[in-house]
Coordinates of N, CA and C in Angstrom, one line a residue:
M1 N 6.3 6.9 -3.5 CA 7.6 6.3 -3.5 C 7.7 5.1 -4.4
A2 N 8.6 5.1 -5.3 CA 8.8 4.0 -6.3 C 9.1 2.7 -5.6
R3 N 8.6 1.6 -6.2 CA 8.8 0.3 -5.7 C 10.3 -0.1 -6.0
K4 N 10.9 -0.7 -5.0 CA 12.3 -1.1 -5.2 C 12.4 -2.3 -6.0
K5 N 13.3 -2.3 -7.1 CA 13.5 -3.5 -7.9 C 14.3 -4.5 -7.2
L6 N 14.2 -5.7 -7.6 CA 15.0 -6.8 -7.0 C 16.5 -6.5 -7.3
G7 N 17.3 -6.7 -6.3 CA 18.8 -6.6 -6.5 C 19.4 -8.0 -6.5
T8 N 20.2 -8.3 -5.5 CA 20.7 -9.6 -5.5 C 19.6 -10.6 -5.0
L9 N 19.8 -11.8 -5.3 CA 18.8 -12.9 -4.9 C 19.2 -13.5 -3.6
S10 N 18.2 -13.8 -2.8 CA 18.4 -14.6 -1.6 C 18.6 -16.1 -2.1
E11 N 19.1 -16.9 -1.2 CA 19.3 -18.3 -1.6 C 17.9 -19.0 -2.0
Q12 N 16.9 -18.7 -1.3 CA 15.6 -19.2 -1.6 C 15.1 -18.7 -3.0
M13 N 15.3 -17.4 -3.3 CA 14.9 -16.9 -4.5 C 15.7 -17.5 -5.7
Y14 N 16.9 -17.7 -5.5 CA 17.8 -18.3 -6.5 C 17.3 -19.7 -6.9
Y15 N 17.0 -20.5 -5.9 CA 16.6 -21.9 -6.1 C 15.2 -21.9 -6.7
V16 N 14.3 -21.0 -6.3 CA 13.0 -21.0 -6.9 C 13.1 -20.7 -8.4
L17 N 13.9 -19.7 -8.8 CA 14.1 -19.3 -10.2 C 14.7 -20.5 -11.0
L18 N 15.7 -21.2 -10.4 CA 16.3 -22.3 -11.0 C 15.2 -23.4 -11.2
A19 N 14.4 -23.6 -10.2 CA 13.3 -24.6 -10.3 C 12.4 -24.4 -11.5
L20 N 12.2 -23.1 -11.8 CA 11.3 -22.7 -12.9 C 11.9 -22.7 -14.3
K21 N 13.1 -23.3 -14.4 CA 13.7 -23.6 -15.7 C 12.7 -24.5 -16.4
R22 N 12.0 -25.3 -15.7 CA 11.0 -26.2 -16.2 C 9.7 -25.8 -15.6
E23 N 8.6 -25.9 -16.3 CA 7.3 -25.5 -15.8 C 6.9 -26.3 -14.6
R24 N 6.6 -25.6 -13.5 CA 6.2 -26.2 -12.2 C 5.1 -25.5 -11.5
C25 N 4.3 -26.2 -10.7 CA 3.4 -25.5 -9.8 C 4.0 -25.4 -8.4
G26 N 3.3 -24.7 -7.5 CA 3.9 -24.5 -6.2 C 4.4 -25.7 -5.5
V27 N 3.6 -26.8 -5.4 CA 4.0 -28.0 -4.7 C 5.3 -28.6 -5.4
D28 N 5.3 -28.5 -6.7 CA 6.5 -29.1 -7.4 C 7.7 -28.2 -7.1
I29 N 7.6 -26.9 -7.1 CA 8.7 -26.0 -6.8 C 9.3 -26.3 -5.4
T30 N 8.4 -26.4 -4.4 CA 8.8 -26.7 -3.0 C 9.5 -28.0 -3.0
E31 N 9.0 -29.1 -3.6 CA 9.7 -30.4 -3.6 C 11.0 -30.3 -4.3
Y32 N 11.1 -29.6 -5.4 CA 12.4 -29.5 -6.2 C 13.4 -28.8 -5.3
V33 N 13.1 -27.7 -4.7 CA 14.1 -27.0 -3.9 C 14.5 -27.8 -2.7
L34 N 13.6 -28.5 -2.1 CA 14.0 -29.4 -0.9 C 14.9 -30.5 -1.4
L35 N 14.6 -31.1 -2.5 CA 15.5 -32.2 -3.0 C 16.8 -31.7 -3.5
R36 N 16.8 -30.6 -4.2 CA 18.0 -30.0 -4.8 C 19.0 -29.5 -3.7
T37 N 18.5 -29.1 -2.6 CA 19.3 -28.6 -1.5 C 19.5 -29.6 -0.4
D38 N 19.2 -30.8 -0.7 CA 19.3 -31.9 0.3 C 18.6 -31.5 1.7
G39 N 17.5 -30.9 1.6 CA 16.7 -30.6 2.7 C 17.1 -29.3 3.5
R40 N 18.1 -28.6 3.0 CA 18.6 -27.4 3.6 C 17.6 -26.3 3.5
L41 N 16.9 -26.1 2.4 CA 15.9 -25.1 2.2 C 14.5 -25.6 2.2
R42 N 13.7 -25.1 3.1 CA 12.3 -25.5 3.1 C 11.5 -24.2 2.9
L43 N 10.6 -24.3 1.9 CA 9.8 -23.1 1.6 C 8.4 -23.3 2.1
G44 N 8.0 -22.4 3.0 CA 6.6 -22.4 3.4 C 5.7 -21.8 2.3
P45 N 4.4 -22.1 2.3 CA 3.5 -21.6 1.3 C 3.5 -20.1 1.2
G46 N 3.5 -19.4 2.4 CA 3.4 -18.0 2.4 C 4.6 -17.4 1.7
T47 N 5.8 -17.9 2.1 CA 7.1 -17.4 1.5 C 7.1 -17.6 0.0
L48 N 6.7 -18.9 -0.4 CA 6.8 -19.2 -1.8 C 5.8 -18.3 -2.6
Y49 N 4.6 -18.2 -2.2 CA 3.6 -17.5 -3.1 C 3.9 -16.0 -3.1
S50 N 4.4 -15.5 -2.0 CA 4.8 -14.1 -2.0 C 6.0 -13.8 -3.0
M51 N 6.9 -14.8 -3.0 CA 8.0 -14.7 -3.9 C 7.5 -14.8 -5.4
L52 N 6.7 -15.8 -5.6 CA 6.1 -16.0 -7.0 C 5.4 -14.7 -7.5
S53 N 4.7 -14.1 -6.6 CA 3.9 -12.9 -6.9 C 4.9 -11.7 -7.3
K54 N 6.0 -11.6 -6.5 CA 7.0 -10.5 -6.8 C 7.7 -10.8 -8.1
F55 N 8.1 -12.1 -8.3 CA 8.8 -12.5 -9.5 C 7.9 -12.2 -10.7
E56 N 6.6 -12.5 -10.6 CA 5.7 -12.3 -11.7 C 5.5 -10.8 -12.0
D57 N 5.4 -10.0 -10.9 CA 5.4 -8.5 -11.1 C 6.6 -8.0 -11.8
E58 N 7.8 -8.6 -11.5 CA 9.0 -8.1 -12.1 C 9.3 -8.8 -13.4
Q59 N 8.3 -9.6 -13.9 CA 8.4 -10.3 -15.2 C 9.6 -11.3 -15.3
L60 N 10.0 -11.8 -14.1 CA 11.1 -12.8 -14.0 C 10.5 -14.2 -14.3
I61 N 9.2 -14.4 -14.0 CA 8.5 -15.6 -14.3 C 7.2 -15.3 -15.0
E62 N 6.6 -16.3 -15.6 CA 5.2 -16.1 -16.1 C 4.4 -17.3 -15.8
K63 N 3.1 -17.0 -15.6 CA 2.1 -18.1 -15.3 C 1.9 -18.7 -16.7
T64 N 2.0 -20.0 -16.7 CA 1.8 -20.8 -18.0 C 0.5 -21.4 -18.1
R65 N -0.1 -21.8 -17.0 CA -1.5 -22.4 -17.0 C -2.1 -22.4 -15.6
V66 N -3.4 -22.6 -15.6 CA -4.1 -22.6 -14.4 C -5.1 -23.8 -14.5
E67 N -5.2 -24.6 -13.5 CA -6.1 -25.7 -13.4 C -6.7 -25.8 -12.0
G68 N -7.9 -25.3 -11.9 CA -8.5 -25.2 -10.6 C -7.7 -24.2 -9.7
R69 N -7.2 -24.7 -8.6 CA -6.4 -23.8 -7.7 C -4.9 -23.9 -8.0
R70 N -4.5 -24.8 -8.8 CA -3.1 -25.0 -9.2 C -2.7 -24.0 -10.3
Q71 N -1.6 -23.4 -10.1 CA -1.0 -22.5 -11.1 C 0.4 -22.9 -11.4
W72 N 0.7 -23.0 -12.7 CA 2.1 -23.4 -13.1 C 2.8 -22.1 -13.6
Y73 N 4.1 -22.1 -13.4 CA 5.0 -21.0 -13.8 C 6.2 -21.5 -14.5
Q74 N 6.8 -20.6 -15.2 CA 8.1 -20.9 -15.8 C 8.9 -19.6 -15.9
I75 N 10.3 -19.7 -15.8 CA 11.1 -18.6 -15.8 C 11.1 -17.9 -17.2
T76 N 11.2 -16.6 -17.2 CA 11.3 -15.8 -18.5 C 12.8 -15.6 -18.9
E77 N 13.0 -15.1 -20.0 CA 14.4 -14.7 -20.4 C 15.0 -13.7 -19.5
K78 N 14.2 -12.8 -19.0 CA 14.6 -11.7 -18.1 C 15.0 -12.4 -16.7
G79 N 14.2 -13.4 -16.3 CA 14.5 -14.1 -15.1 C 15.8 -14.9 -15.2
M80 N 16.0 -15.5 -16.4 CA 17.2 -16.3 -16.6 C 18.4 -15.4 -16.6
Q81 N 18.3 -14.2 -17.2 CA 19.4 -13.3 -17.2 C 19.8 -12.9 -15.7
M82 N 18.8 -12.7 -14.9 CA 19.0 -12.4 -13.5 C 19.8 -13.5 -12.8
V83 N 19.4 -14.8 -13.1 CA 20.0 -15.9 -12.5 C 21.5 -16.0 -12.9
L84 N 21.7 -15.8 -14.2 CA 23.1 -15.8 -14.7 C 24.0 -14.7 -14.1
Q85 N 23.4 -13.5 -13.9 CA 24.1 -12.4 -13.2 C 24.4 -12.8 -11.8
E86 N 23.5 -13.4 -11.1 CA 23.7 -13.9 -9.8 C 24.8 -14.9 -9.7
I87 N 24.9 -15.8 -10.7 CA 25.9 -16.8 -10.7 C 27.3 -16.1 -10.9
Q88 N 27.4 -15.2 -11.8 CA 28.6 -14.4 -12.0 C 29.0 -13.7 -10.7
R89 N 28.1 -13.1 -10.0 CA 28.3 -12.4 -8.8 C 28.9 -13.3 -7.7
M90 N 28.3 -14.5 -7.6 CA 28.7 -15.4 -6.6 C 30.1 -16.0 -7.0
Q91 N 30.3 -16.2 -8.3 CA 31.6 -16.7 -8.7 C 32.7 -15.7 -8.4
Q92 N 32.4 -14.4 -8.6 CA 33.4 -13.4 -8.3 C 33.7 -13.4 -6.8
M93 N 32.7 -13.6 -5.9 CA 32.9 -13.6 -4.5 C 33.8 -14.8 -4.1
I94 N 33.5 -16.0 -4.7 CA 34.4 -17.2 -4.5 C 35.8 -16.9 -4.9
D95 N 36.0 -16.4 -6.1 CA 37.3 -16.1 -6.7 C 38.1 -15.1 -5.7
D96 N 37.4 -14.1 -5.3 CA 38.0 -13.1 -4.4 C 38.4 -13.7 -3.1
G97 N 37.5 -14.6 -2.5 CA 37.8 -15.3 -1.3 C 39.0 -16.2 -1.4
I98 N 39.1 -16.9 -2.5 CA 40.2 -17.8 -2.7 C 41.5 -17.0 -2.8
D99 N 41.4 -15.9 -3.6 CA 42.6 -15.1 -3.8 C 43.1 -14.5 -2.5
I100 N 42.2 -14.0 -1.7 CA 42.5 -13.4 -0.4 C 43.1 -14.4 0.5
I101 N 42.5 -15.6 0.6 CA 43.0 -16.6 1.5 C 44.4 -17.1 1.1
H102 N 44.7 -17.1 -0.2 CA 46.0 -17.6 -0.7 C 47.1 -16.5 -0.8
H103 N 46.7 -15.3 -0.9 CA 47.7 -14.2 -1.1 C 47.8 -13.1 -0.1
D104 N 46.8 -12.9 0.7 CA 46.8 -11.8 1.7 C 47.4 -12.3 3.0

């Protein structure tokens, strides 16, 4: 059975990919997401590293360097395109919601 490709992004996935617009290691990603979401999203190590592995398999991110146990990643062009598609999808949902609330 073929592996399922990523479809839409969860909120955690979205913020992890955004965090990787700049090269970051796991600890830096976790801190960035926590700060950027005002503490709303907390990433456990298991969740984060599972996500990073899947993103790397899908070529949405790439490992940029390794120092001891620390690994740094950055988003690829393919990953950035996925983020932009997700932004467009969410914007359409917002526009539809506003239209329905005001006109239906």
